[in-house]
């Protein structure tokens, strides 16, 4: 693959050529190598002809493209989304001589059936052979897919969540050996419905400021997001080995942008540790029309790797906190600029000379009064050549919306579904009296994180020229409000 094109993300994963969608089968092996598989059409820049592509990394930023891991049997079949586990104790009986046997559980999509199948790897996930007893789970439905399997130690069982896509239902199945599966319960008609539920995940994760863990059910919805197209919702709750029970009936969305879908959590991270996820950074509404295809021969990147945990300290109760995984492997230099006492001011960073064109910035505003907060904070990325821009901010600090605008970019603005503007409510936090914003711009991707990751947004952008100037600005602040800002240029992981 050629990773030099001006739209090519430099710290995000994207496929060497052609079309990628969902992350699949993610696990970390005993040597500490992260394995990412993904829905891959190696022949065209549009969806179809689904294989599992494969890449490996030690730090989740520097990826090595590996040979395609799973191939369908013929042109009428597709290897759809699924997950992988490491069968350390040889529960399957397939690995008598090793403790690092990998089992991939995927949906085989055929004209008349979506069935669940296994592929076996004796070399820690580099090569697979299909299990001869396939399929291991079929109900004769064309809308039954995306198995995500975890190990549940208290009952010594494997637990699968899987979508009955058009019945707005996640099925929970259990197994002692990965080969025979028993239906245990259903989780259905919760929160947003859309038209289909896909790619469920059920994850144990730590609670902020607590030694307890909780469970989170995540469901991807497509089409039918309130923003149009694809979106992911989540529900905090409890799990007893057979049933998931949500704490409440609130519909919570994982990302207030439009390009974060089908996220998956790595297998093999203990439940009391922050959980690591990666999502597909695109939207089915326009993914097959974006200009990286005709211009550079590839379509779709993954989101940043994210760490995730739950908090219950917000005014709306539980929230899934999501932040970039440790960026230090791509942060070799000092900040391009930093200012601990910006006040009402402007930071201007001209990064025309930064070859990667990848920027990370943080803006922290403290001591915001609880009543009558004044002042504004915003950012703008510009192209020094075309004047195109990408911006976002809070018109008014305090309990007021945060907005993003990708409508002033000329490279891709004709698609009616490639909507321009996004916003979310920032809920003033009386405990911290702070507003925090951090963001990564990576050529054709922007990810923003508000209030320490309590909210995040992922959006794609396709400027005609790379954005190469950043302006951070605050104005009209109350007396006594503190502002600090820092901007880093990040290193390309692909150069
Ligand atoms: C989600 C999805 C999955 C399916 C895969 C096919 O984006 O539709 O439900 O397994 O993509 O590529």
GROMACS .gro file of C-alpha atoms and ligand atoms in nm:
model
  507
    1UNK     CA    1   0.000   0.000   0.000
    2UNK     CA    2   0.096   0.360  -0.060
    3UNK     CA    3   0.033   0.562   0.255
    4UNK     CA    4   0.147   0.900   0.122
    5UNK     CA    5  -0.171   1.043  -0.033
    6UNK     CA    6  -0.289   1.374   0.111
    7UNK     CA    7  -0.609   1.216   0.248
    8UNK     CA    8  -0.431   0.914   0.400
    9UNK     CA    9  -0.444   0.905   0.781
   10UNK     CA   10  -0.093   0.881   0.929
   11UNK     CA   11  -0.165   0.752   1.281
   12UNK     CA   12  -0.490   0.568   1.205
   13UNK     CA   13  -0.513   0.227   1.043
   14UNK     CA   14  -0.642   0.218   0.685
   15UNK     CA   15  -0.624  -0.073   0.440
   16UNK     CA   16  -0.336  -0.094   0.189
   17UNK     CA   17  -0.580  -0.056  -0.102
   18UNK     CA   18  -0.953  -0.081  -0.172
   19UNK     CA   19  -1.243  -0.105   0.073
   20UNK     CA   20  -1.257  -0.170   0.446
   21UNK     CA   21  -1.544  -0.166   0.693
   22UNK     CA   22  -1.591  -0.316   1.041
   23UNK     CA   23  -1.303  -0.413   1.272
   24UNK     CA   24  -1.323  -0.787   1.345
   25UNK     CA   25  -1.163  -1.050   1.564
   26UNK     CA   26  -0.952  -0.811   1.769
   27UNK     CA   27  -0.741  -0.977   2.038
   28UNK     CA   28  -0.406  -0.931   2.210
   29UNK     CA   29  -0.177  -1.233   2.204
   30UNK     CA   30   0.055  -1.366   2.476
   31UNK     CA   31   0.349  -1.176   2.324
   32UNK     CA   32   0.163  -0.848   2.355
   33UNK     CA   33   0.087  -0.822   1.982
   34UNK     CA   34  -0.249  -0.667   1.899
   35UNK     CA   35  -0.432  -0.834   1.612
   36UNK     CA   36  -0.681  -0.639   1.404
   37UNK     CA   37  -0.888  -0.812   1.138
   38UNK     CA   38  -1.134  -0.621   0.926
   39UNK     CA   39  -1.409  -0.651   0.669
   40UNK     CA   40  -1.215  -0.626   0.346
   41UNK     CA   41  -1.295  -0.605  -0.022
   42UNK     CA   42  -0.945  -0.636  -0.167
   43UNK     CA   43  -1.072  -0.598  -0.525
   44UNK     CA   44  -1.280  -0.277  -0.530
   45UNK     CA   45  -1.318   0.055  -0.350
   46UNK     CA   46  -1.679  -0.030  -0.260
   47UNK     CA   47  -1.822  -0.287  -0.018
   48UNK     CA   48  -1.860  -0.652  -0.118
   49UNK     CA   49  -1.657  -0.968  -0.159
   50UNK     CA   50  -1.600  -0.977   0.219
   51UNK     CA   51  -1.275  -1.127   0.350
   52UNK     CA   52  -1.098  -1.073   0.683
   53UNK     CA   53  -0.799  -0.849   0.621
   54UNK     CA   54  -0.534  -0.857   0.896
   55UNK     CA   55  -0.282  -0.624   1.057
   56UNK     CA   56  -0.070  -0.645   1.373
   57UNK     CA   57   0.077  -0.387   1.606
   58UNK     CA   58   0.263  -0.361   1.935
   59UNK     CA   59   0.144  -0.009   2.018
   60UNK     CA   60  -0.188   0.023   1.827
   61UNK     CA   61  -0.043   0.298   1.603
   62UNK     CA   62   0.237   0.130   1.406
   63UNK     CA   63   0.063  -0.146   1.208
   64UNK     CA   64   0.212  -0.416   0.992
   65UNK     CA   65  -0.017  -0.530   0.712
   66UNK     CA   66  -0.045  -0.909   0.713
   67UNK     CA   67  -0.176  -1.147   0.446
   68UNK     CA   68  -0.555  -1.178   0.425
   69UNK     CA   69  -0.662  -1.411   0.707
   70UNK     CA   70  -1.001  -1.549   0.594
   71UNK     CA   71  -1.135  -1.615   0.245
   72UNK     CA   72  -1.492  -1.705   0.149
   73UNK     CA   73  -1.550  -2.037  -0.027
   74UNK     CA   74  -1.697  -1.887  -0.342
   75UNK     CA   75  -1.819  -1.563  -0.497
   76UNK     CA   76  -2.172  -1.595  -0.354
   77UNK     CA   77  -2.042  -1.607   0.004
   78UNK     CA   78  -1.894  -1.344   0.233
   79UNK     CA   79  -1.694  -1.372   0.555
   80UNK     CA   80  -1.891  -1.120   0.761
   81UNK     CA   81  -1.809  -0.967   1.097
   82UNK     CA   82  -1.715  -1.162   1.408
   83UNK     CA   83  -1.464  -1.198   1.688
   84UNK     CA   84  -1.168  -1.404   1.809
   85UNK     CA   85  -1.077  -1.568   2.137
   86UNK     CA   86  -0.769  -1.747   2.270
   87UNK     CA   87  -0.859  -2.095   2.393
   88UNK     CA   88  -0.591  -2.105   2.662
   89UNK     CA   89  -0.737  -2.410   2.842
   90UNK     CA   90  -0.820  -2.603   2.525
   91UNK     CA   91  -1.193  -2.607   2.605
   92UNK     CA   92  -1.256  -2.685   2.239
   93UNK     CA   93  -1.027  -2.989   2.235
   94UNK     CA   94  -0.879  -2.846   1.914
   95UNK     CA   95  -0.548  -2.747   2.073
   96UNK     CA   96  -0.405  -3.045   2.261
   97UNK     CA   97  -0.045  -2.924   2.234
   98UNK     CA   98  -0.064  -2.549   2.291
   99UNK     CA   99  -0.211  -2.278   2.510
  100UNK     CA  100  -0.223  -2.007   2.242
  101UNK     CA  101  -0.481  -2.153   2.003
  102UNK     CA  102  -0.697  -1.884   1.842
  103UNK     CA  103  -1.058  -1.940   1.740
  104UNK     CA  104  -1.227  -1.688   1.511
  105UNK     CA  105  -1.608  -1.692   1.525
  106UNK     CA  106  -1.754  -1.523   1.216
  107UNK     CA  107  -2.075  -1.501   1.019
  108UNK     CA  108  -2.074  -1.680   0.685
  109UNK     CA  109  -2.309  -1.480   0.465
  110UNK     CA  110  -2.476  -1.694   0.198
  111UNK     CA  111  -2.774  -1.612  -0.025
  112UNK     CA  112  -3.018  -1.801   0.198
  113UNK     CA  113  -2.855  -1.798   0.539
  114UNK     CA  114  -2.627  -1.618   0.784
  115UNK     CA  115  -2.461  -1.890   0.992
  116UNK     CA  116  -2.192  -1.877   1.260
  117UNK     CA  117  -1.867  -2.052   1.177
  118UNK     CA  118  -1.527  -2.113   1.333
  119UNK     CA  119  -1.179  -2.079   1.191
  120UNK     CA  120  -0.883  -2.217   1.382
  121UNK     CA  121  -0.531  -2.079   1.411
  122UNK     CA  122  -0.239  -2.278   1.551
  123UNK     CA  123   0.008  -1.992   1.495
  124UNK     CA  124  -0.144  -1.723   1.715
  125UNK     CA  125  -0.369  -1.564   1.456
  126UNK     CA  126  -0.152  -1.539   1.143
  127UNK     CA  127  -0.306  -1.824   0.945
  128UNK     CA  128  -0.643  -1.998   0.984
  129UNK     CA  129  -0.817  -2.310   0.868
  130UNK     CA  130  -1.192  -2.349   0.872
  131UNK     CA  131  -1.337  -2.584   1.132
  132UNK     CA  132  -1.468  -2.900   0.968
  133UNK     CA  133  -1.784  -2.906   1.183
  134UNK     CA  134  -1.909  -2.569   1.050
  135UNK     CA  135  -2.155  -2.412   1.096
  136UNK     CA  136  -2.165  -2.417   1.475
  137UNK     CA  137  -2.479  -2.205   1.502
  138UNK     CA  138  -2.753  -2.150   1.247
  139UNK     CA  139  -3.122  -2.065   1.276
  140UNK     CA  140  -3.196  -2.052   0.905
  141UNK     CA  141  -3.216  -1.672   0.902
  142UNK     CA  142  -3.063  -1.421   0.661
  143UNK     CA  143  -3.051  -1.161   0.941
  144UNK     CA  144  -2.850  -1.329   1.218
  145UNK     CA  145  -2.493  -1.207   1.244
  146UNK     CA  146  -2.183  -1.056   1.404
  147UNK     CA  147  -2.100  -1.292   1.694
  148UNK     CA  148  -1.880  -1.140   1.965
  149UNK     CA  149  -1.750  -1.396   2.215
  150UNK     CA  150  -1.598  -1.345   2.561
  151UNK     CA  151  -1.493  -1.581   2.843
  152UNK     CA  152  -1.704  -1.552   3.159
  153UNK     CA  153  -1.495  -1.697   3.440
  154UNK     CA  154  -1.762  -1.725   3.716
  155UNK     CA  155  -1.955  -1.989   3.517
  156UNK     CA  156  -1.656  -2.118   3.316
  157UNK     CA  157  -1.850  -2.053   2.997
  158UNK     CA  158  -1.797  -1.876   2.668
  159UNK     CA  159  -2.064  -1.610   2.613
  160UNK     CA  160  -2.165  -1.489   2.268
  161UNK     CA  161  -2.369  -1.181   2.185
  162UNK     CA  162  -2.513  -1.179   1.833
  163UNK     CA  163  -2.764  -0.965   1.642
  164UNK     CA  164  -3.105  -1.078   1.525
  165UNK     CA  165  -3.061  -0.771   1.309
  166UNK     CA  166  -3.413  -0.686   1.202
  167UNK     CA  167  -3.577  -0.790   1.527
  168UNK     CA  168  -3.385  -0.527   1.731
  169UNK     CA  169  -3.259  -0.809   1.948
  170UNK     CA  170  -2.922  -0.918   2.080
  171UNK     CA  171  -2.915  -1.292   2.147
  172UNK     CA  172  -2.698  -1.415   2.435
  173UNK     CA  173  -2.566  -1.771   2.385
  174UNK     CA  174  -2.335  -1.975   2.608
  175UNK     CA  175  -2.096  -2.261   2.541
  176UNK     CA  176  -1.843  -2.478   2.726
  177UNK     CA  177  -1.635  -2.557   2.419
  178UNK     CA  178  -1.700  -2.296   2.144
  179UNK     CA  179  -1.851  -2.578   1.934
  180UNK     CA  180  -2.199  -2.620   2.087
  181UNK     CA  181  -2.404  -2.311   2.169
  182UNK     CA  182  -2.716  -2.275   2.383
  183UNK     CA  183  -2.954  -1.978   2.373
  184UNK     CA  184  -2.960  -1.817   2.719
  185UNK     CA  185  -3.156  -1.492   2.685
  186UNK     CA  186  -3.235  -1.193   2.467
  187UNK     CA  187  -3.178  -0.820   2.509
  188UNK     CA  188  -3.416  -0.629   2.285
  189UNK     CA  189  -3.612  -0.313   2.201
  190UNK     CA  190  -3.389  -0.090   2.408
  191UNK     CA  191  -3.320   0.276   2.333
  192UNK     CA  192  -3.288   0.350   1.963
  193UNK     CA  193  -3.411   0.096   1.711
  194UNK     CA  194  -3.329   0.232   1.366
  195UNK     CA  195  -3.383  -0.035   1.099
  196UNK     CA  196  -3.124  -0.293   1.199
  197UNK     CA  197  -2.908  -0.382   1.497
  198UNK     CA  198  -2.558  -0.502   1.414
  199UNK     CA  199  -2.220  -0.577   1.575
  200UNK     CA  200  -2.316  -0.609   1.945
  201UNK     CA  201  -2.046  -0.609   2.215
  202UNK     CA  202  -2.092  -0.687   2.583
  203UNK     CA  203  -1.796  -0.570   2.789
  204UNK     CA  204  -1.698  -0.570   3.155
  205UNK     CA  205  -1.527  -0.245   3.244
  206UNK     CA  206  -1.396  -0.050   3.539
  207UNK     CA  207  -1.598   0.225   3.704
  208UNK     CA  208  -1.422   0.552   3.769
  209UNK     CA  209  -1.330   0.603   4.136
  210UNK     CA  210  -1.437   0.253   4.230
  211UNK     CA  211  -1.299  -0.096   4.256
  212UNK     CA  212  -1.625  -0.229   4.109
  213UNK     CA  213  -1.672  -0.322   3.749
  214UNK     CA  214  -1.991  -0.293   3.545
  215UNK     CA  215  -2.109  -0.432   3.215
  216UNK     CA  216  -2.189  -0.235   2.905
  217UNK     CA  217  -2.395  -0.353   2.609
  218UNK     CA  218  -2.312  -0.176   2.285
  219UNK     CA  219  -2.525  -0.208   1.973
  220UNK     CA  220  -2.452  -0.059   1.632
  221UNK     CA  221  -2.756   0.065   1.441
  222UNK     CA  222  -2.773   0.099   1.063
  223UNK     CA  223  -2.955   0.254   0.893
  224UNK     CA  224  -3.169   0.468   1.115
  225UNK     CA  225  -2.937   0.684   1.323
  226UNK     CA  226  -3.101   1.013   1.429
  227UNK     CA  227  -2.804   1.178   1.253
  228UNK     CA  228  -2.862   0.965   0.943
  229UNK     CA  229  -2.709   0.628   0.862
  230UNK     CA  230  -2.491   0.452   1.116
  231UNK     CA  231  -2.451   0.507   1.491
  232UNK     CA  232  -2.365   0.311   1.806
  233UNK     CA  233  -2.565   0.314   2.129
  234UNK     CA  234  -2.469   0.167   2.464
  235UNK     CA  235  -2.639   0.064   2.787
  236UNK     CA  236  -2.462   0.021   3.123
  237UNK     CA  237  -2.590  -0.268   3.330
  238UNK     CA  238  -2.517  -0.599   3.495
  239UNK     CA  239  -2.455  -0.950   3.365
  240UNK     CA  240  -2.502  -1.274   3.559
  241UNK     CA  241  -2.371  -1.526   3.311
  242UNK     CA  242  -2.696  -1.561   3.116
  243UNK     CA  243  -2.886  -1.230   3.128
  244UNK     CA  244  -2.785  -0.870   3.074
  245UNK     CA  245  -2.995  -0.614   3.264
  246UNK     CA  246  -2.965  -0.245   3.178
  247UNK     CA  247  -2.954   0.002   3.468
  248UNK     CA  248  -3.215   0.222   3.302
  249UNK     CA  249  -3.391   0.278   2.970
  250UNK     CA  250  -3.187   0.580   2.856
  251UNK     CA  251  -3.071   0.582   2.492
  252UNK     CA  252  -2.702   0.675   2.507
  253UNK     CA  253  -2.500   0.730   2.193
  254UNK     CA  254  -2.130   0.657   2.181
  255UNK     CA  255  -2.023   0.941   1.951
  256UNK     CA  256  -2.192   1.266   1.847
  257UNK     CA  257  -2.026   1.274   1.505
  258UNK     CA  258  -2.131   1.068   1.210
  259UNK     CA  259  -1.827   0.847   1.145
  260UNK     CA  260  -1.793   0.596   1.426
  261UNK     CA  261  -1.957   0.258   1.372
  262UNK     CA  262  -1.931  -0.113   1.444
  263UNK     CA  263  -1.678  -0.057   1.723
  264UNK     CA  264  -1.527  -0.367   1.877
  265UNK     CA  265  -1.342  -0.431   2.204
  266UNK     CA  266  -1.018  -0.628   2.219
  267UNK     CA  267  -1.042  -0.978   2.362
  268UNK     CA  268  -0.792  -1.047   2.638
  269UNK     CA  269  -0.794  -0.724   2.841
  270UNK     CA  270  -0.893  -0.798   3.206
  271UNK     CA  271  -1.233  -0.652   3.305
  272UNK     CA  272  -1.085  -0.431   3.579
  273UNK     CA  273  -0.861  -0.253   3.325
  274UNK     CA  274  -0.967   0.022   3.086
  275UNK     CA  275  -1.105  -0.160   2.783
  276UNK     CA  276  -0.955  -0.094   2.441
  277UNK     CA  277  -1.175  -0.040   2.138
  278UNK     CA  278  -1.143   0.050   1.772
  279UNK     CA  279  -1.435   0.149   1.549
  280UNK     CA  280  -1.487   0.189   1.176
  281UNK     CA  281  -1.456   0.563   1.107
  282UNK     CA  282  -1.721   0.595   0.841
  283UNK     CA  283  -2.095   0.585   0.774
  284UNK     CA  284  -2.281   0.352   0.541
  285UNK     CA  285  -2.474   0.652   0.402
  286UNK     CA  286  -2.178   0.782   0.202
  287UNK     CA  287  -1.878   0.555   0.264
  288UNK     CA  288  -1.887   0.421  -0.093
  289UNK     CA  289  -1.886   0.773  -0.242
  290UNK     CA  290  -1.602   0.946  -0.058
  291UNK     CA  291  -1.318   1.079  -0.276
  292UNK     CA  292  -1.031   0.882  -0.122
  293UNK     CA  293  -1.148   0.600  -0.353
  294UNK     CA  294  -1.103   0.767  -0.692
  295UNK     CA  295  -0.815   0.990  -0.575
  296UNK     CA  296  -0.603   0.745  -0.376
  297UNK     CA  297  -0.745   0.396  -0.426
  298UNK     CA  298  -0.856   0.323  -0.066
  299UNK     CA  299  -1.169   0.381   0.135
  300UNK     CA  300  -1.221   0.398   0.512
  301UNK     CA  301  -0.994   0.418   0.812
  302UNK     CA  302  -1.039   0.291   1.165
  303UNK     CA  303  -1.091   0.527   1.458
  304UNK     CA  304  -0.807   0.591   1.697
  305UNK     CA  305  -0.758   0.310   1.943
  306UNK     CA  306  -0.950   0.424   2.251
  307UNK     CA  307  -0.941   0.341   2.618
  308UNK     CA  308  -1.283   0.313   2.778
  309UNK     CA  309  -1.426   0.306   3.128
  310UNK     CA  310  -1.755   0.404   3.290
  311UNK     CA  311  -1.828   0.703   3.506
  312UNK     CA  312  -2.138   0.771   3.712
  313UNK     CA  313  -2.032   1.121   3.809
  314UNK     CA  314  -2.213   1.314   3.537
  315UNK     CA  315  -2.539   1.506   3.558
  316UNK     CA  316  -2.698   1.252   3.325
  317UNK     CA  317  -2.571   0.959   3.528
  318UNK     CA  318  -2.360   0.694   3.361
  319UNK     CA  319  -2.139   0.776   3.070
  320UNK     CA  320  -1.887   0.577   2.875
  321UNK     CA  321  -1.559   0.766   2.885
  322UNK     CA  322  -1.351   0.726   2.572
  323UNK     CA  323  -1.003   0.872   2.515
  324UNK     CA  324  -0.715   0.811   2.274
  325UNK     CA  325  -0.495   0.517   2.375
  326UNK     CA  326  -0.147   0.635   2.488
  327UNK     CA  327  -0.026   0.860   2.202
  328UNK     CA  328   0.339   0.857   2.311
  329UNK     CA  329   0.452   0.616   2.032
  330UNK     CA  330   0.369   0.892   1.781
  331UNK     CA  331   0.468   1.189   2.000
  332UNK     CA  332   0.846   1.223   1.975
  333UNK     CA  333   0.877   1.600   1.989
  334UNK     CA  334   0.792   1.884   2.224
  335UNK     CA  335   0.470   2.081   2.169
  336UNK     CA  336   0.473   2.311   1.868
  337UNK     CA  337   0.320   2.564   2.104
  338UNK     CA  338   0.200   2.568   2.460
  339UNK     CA  339   0.061   2.841   2.680
  340UNK     CA  340  -0.043   2.794   3.043
  341UNK     CA  341  -0.202   3.133   3.075
  342UNK     CA  342  -0.365   3.220   2.747
  343UNK     CA  343  -0.647   3.430   2.893
  344UNK     CA  344  -0.853   3.586   2.616
  345UNK     CA  345  -0.617   3.499   2.338
  346UNK     CA  346  -0.529   3.324   2.016
  347UNK     CA  347  -0.285   3.044   1.943
  348UNK     CA  348  -0.186   3.024   1.579
  349UNK     CA  349   0.010   2.722   1.460
  350UNK     CA  350   0.133   2.713   1.103
  351UNK     CA  351   0.219   2.348   1.036
  352UNK     CA  352   0.277   2.369   0.662
  353UNK     CA  353   0.627   2.225   0.731
  354UNK     CA  354   0.499   1.928   0.933
  355UNK     CA  355   0.509   1.642   0.686
  356UNK     CA  356   0.267   1.417   0.873
  357UNK     CA  357   0.003   1.694   0.893
  358UNK     CA  358  -0.118   1.525   1.213
  359UNK     CA  359  -0.203   1.753   1.506
  360UNK     CA  360  -0.306   1.682   1.863
  361UNK     CA  361  -0.421   1.972   2.081
  362UNK     CA  362  -0.561   2.029   2.428
  363UNK     CA  363  -0.755   2.329   2.549
  364UNK     CA  364  -0.837   2.346   2.920
  365UNK     CA  365  -1.056   2.618   3.065
  366UNK     CA  366  -1.090   2.632   3.444
  367UNK     CA  367  -1.273   2.827   3.708
  368UNK     CA  368  -1.581   2.883   3.493
  369UNK     CA  369  -1.856   3.036   3.709
  370UNK     CA  370  -2.168   2.828   3.767
  371UNK     CA  371  -2.397   3.119   3.681
  372UNK     CA  372  -2.360   3.382   3.411
  373UNK     CA  373  -2.064   3.216   3.241
  374UNK     CA  374  -1.950   3.431   2.952
  375UNK     CA  375  -1.699   3.385   2.676
  376UNK     CA  376  -1.636   3.164   2.381
  377UNK     CA  377  -1.375   2.901   2.288
  378UNK     CA  378  -1.318   2.759   1.944
  379UNK     CA  379  -1.075   2.607   1.698
  380UNK     CA  380  -1.031   2.634   1.323
  381UNK     CA  381  -0.811   2.425   1.096
  382UNK     CA  382  -0.742   2.592   0.759
  383UNK     CA  383  -0.573   2.514   0.432
  384UNK     CA  384  -0.315   2.783   0.358
  385UNK     CA  385  -0.371   2.718  -0.013
  386UNK     CA  386  -0.747   2.695  -0.061
  387UNK     CA  387  -0.880   2.865   0.253
  388UNK     CA  388  -1.104   2.567   0.325
  389UNK     CA  389  -1.172   2.522   0.695
  390UNK     CA  390  -1.292   2.286   0.963
  391UNK     CA  391  -1.403   2.430   1.294
  392UNK     CA  392  -1.574   2.370   1.624
  393UNK     CA  393  -1.623   2.515   1.967
  394UNK     CA  394  -1.856   2.653   2.227
  395UNK     CA  395  -2.024   2.985   2.140
  396UNK     CA  396  -2.082   3.035   2.508
  397UNK     CA  397  -1.909   2.847   2.788
  398UNK     CA  398  -2.117   2.675   3.057
  399UNK     CA  399  -2.431   2.472   2.988
  400UNK     CA  400  -2.425   2.537   2.616
  401UNK     CA  401  -2.373   2.329   2.305
  402UNK     CA  402  -2.044   2.234   2.147
  403UNK     CA  403  -2.054   2.237   1.767
  404UNK     CA  404  -1.849   2.101   1.479
  405UNK     CA  405  -1.865   2.224   1.119
  406UNK     CA  406  -1.717   2.038   0.822
  407UNK     CA  407  -1.920   2.240   0.571
  408UNK     CA  408  -1.641   2.470   0.457
  409UNK     CA  409  -1.434   2.204   0.285
  410UNK     CA  410  -1.446   2.187  -0.093
  411UNK     CA  411  -1.328   1.833  -0.162
  412UNK     CA  412  -1.657   1.649  -0.095
  413UNK     CA  413  -1.965   1.854  -0.037
  414UNK     CA  414  -2.219   1.737  -0.293
  415UNK     CA  415  -2.349   1.427  -0.117
  416UNK     CA  416  -2.676   1.508   0.065
  417UNK     CA  417  -2.594   1.262   0.343
  418UNK     CA  418  -2.249   1.406   0.411
  419UNK     CA  419  -2.408   1.648   0.654
  420UNK     CA  420  -2.209   1.947   0.778
  421UNK     CA  421  -2.280   2.026   1.136
  422UNK     CA  422  -2.290   1.834   1.461
  423UNK     CA  423  -2.351   1.946   1.813
  424UNK     CA  424  -2.394   1.815   2.163
  425UNK     CA  425  -2.485   1.962   2.498
  426UNK     CA  426  -2.192   2.032   2.722
  427UNK     CA  427  -2.318   1.987   3.075
  428UNK     CA  428  -2.142   2.230   3.305
  429UNK     CA  429  -1.957   2.033   3.572
  430UNK     CA  430  -1.980   2.214   3.907
  431UNK     CA  431  -1.719   1.983   4.064
  432UNK     CA  432  -1.443   2.076   3.823
  433UNK     CA  433  -1.580   2.413   3.697
  434UNK     CA  434  -1.386   2.323   3.382
  435UNK     CA  435  -1.432   2.277   3.011
  436UNK     CA  436  -1.177   2.054   2.840
  437UNK     CA  437  -1.140   1.988   2.470
  438UNK     CA  438  -0.878   1.773   2.304
  439UNK     CA  439  -0.862   1.667   1.941
  440UNK     CA  440  -0.663   1.476   1.684
  441UNK     CA  441  -0.664   1.591   1.323
  442UNK     CA  442  -0.519   1.325   1.093
  443UNK     CA  443  -0.563   1.451   0.735
  444UNK     CA  444  -0.913   1.314   0.653
  445UNK     CA  445  -1.021   1.237   1.012
  446UNK     CA  446  -1.097   1.448   1.316
  447UNK     CA  447  -1.168   1.307   1.661
  448UNK     CA  448  -1.266   1.540   1.944
  449UNK     CA  449  -1.297   1.462   2.316
  450UNK     CA  450  -1.494   1.680   2.556
  451UNK     CA  451  -1.484   1.692   2.936
  452UNK     CA  452  -1.208   1.435   2.969
  453UNK     CA  453  -1.366   1.197   2.718
  454UNK     CA  454  -1.722   1.195   2.853
  455UNK     CA  455  -1.828   1.280   2.502
  456UNK     CA  456  -1.648   1.228   2.175
  457UNK     CA  457  -1.704   1.276   1.805
  458UNK     CA  458  -1.545   1.121   1.500
  459UNK     CA  459  -1.585   1.290   1.163
  460UNK     CA  460  -1.430   1.237   0.823
  461UNK     CA  461  -1.334   1.531   0.601
  462UNK     CA  462  -1.204   1.550   0.249
  463UNK     CA  463  -1.036   1.885   0.185
  464UNK     CA  464  -0.892   1.964  -0.158
  465UNK     CA  465  -0.561   2.050   0.010
  466UNK     CA  466  -0.430   1.928   0.346
  467UNK     CA  467  -0.528   2.149   0.638
  468UNK     CA  468  -0.206   2.309   0.765
  469UNK     CA  469  -0.295   2.597   0.996
  470UNK     CA  470  -0.460   2.578   1.337
  471UNK     CA  471  -0.615   2.868   1.523
  472UNK     CA  472  -0.732   2.822   1.884
  473UNK     CA  473  -0.919   3.116   2.025
  474UNK     CA  474  -1.087   3.226   2.347
  475UNK     CA  475  -1.264   3.558   2.399
  476UNK     CA  476  -1.496   3.736   2.637
  477UNK     CA  477  -1.417   3.518   2.939
  478UNK     CA  478  -1.527   3.600   3.291
  479UNK     CA  479  -1.268   3.749   3.523
  480UNK     CA  480  -1.059   3.477   3.689
  481UNK     CA  481  -1.115   3.208   3.428
  482UNK     CA  482  -0.796   3.016   3.345
  483UNK     CA  483  -0.701   2.897   2.997
  484UNK     CA  484  -0.420   2.667   2.892
  485UNK     CA  485  -0.354   2.539   2.543
  486UNK     CA  486  -0.097   2.303   2.396
  487UNK     CA  487  -0.049   2.182   2.038
  488UNK     CA  488   0.167   1.891   1.924
  489UNK     CA  489   0.266   1.774   1.579
  490UNK     CA  490   0.248   1.392   1.577
  491UNK     CA  491   0.477   1.157   1.384
  492UNK     CA  492   0.352   0.950   1.096
  493UNK     CA  493   0.328   0.582   1.186
  494UNK     CA  494   0.340   0.489   0.817
  495UNK     CA  495   0.636   0.695   0.691
  496LIG     C1  496  -2.187  -0.373   0.975
  496LIG     C2  497  -2.211  -0.492   0.882
  496LIG     C3  498  -2.223  -0.619   0.963
  496LIG     C4  499  -2.181  -0.725   0.864
  496LIG     C5  500  -2.072  -0.655   0.786
  496LIG     C6  501  -2.064  -0.694   0.642
  496LIG     O1  502  -2.123  -0.267   0.914
  496LIG     O2  503  -2.325  -0.470   0.803
  496LIG     O3  504  -2.352  -0.640   1.018
  496LIG     O4  505  -2.135  -0.841   0.926
  496LIG     O5  506  -2.100  -0.515   0.796
  496LIG     O6  507  -1.951  -0.636   0.581
   0.00000   0.00000   0.00000
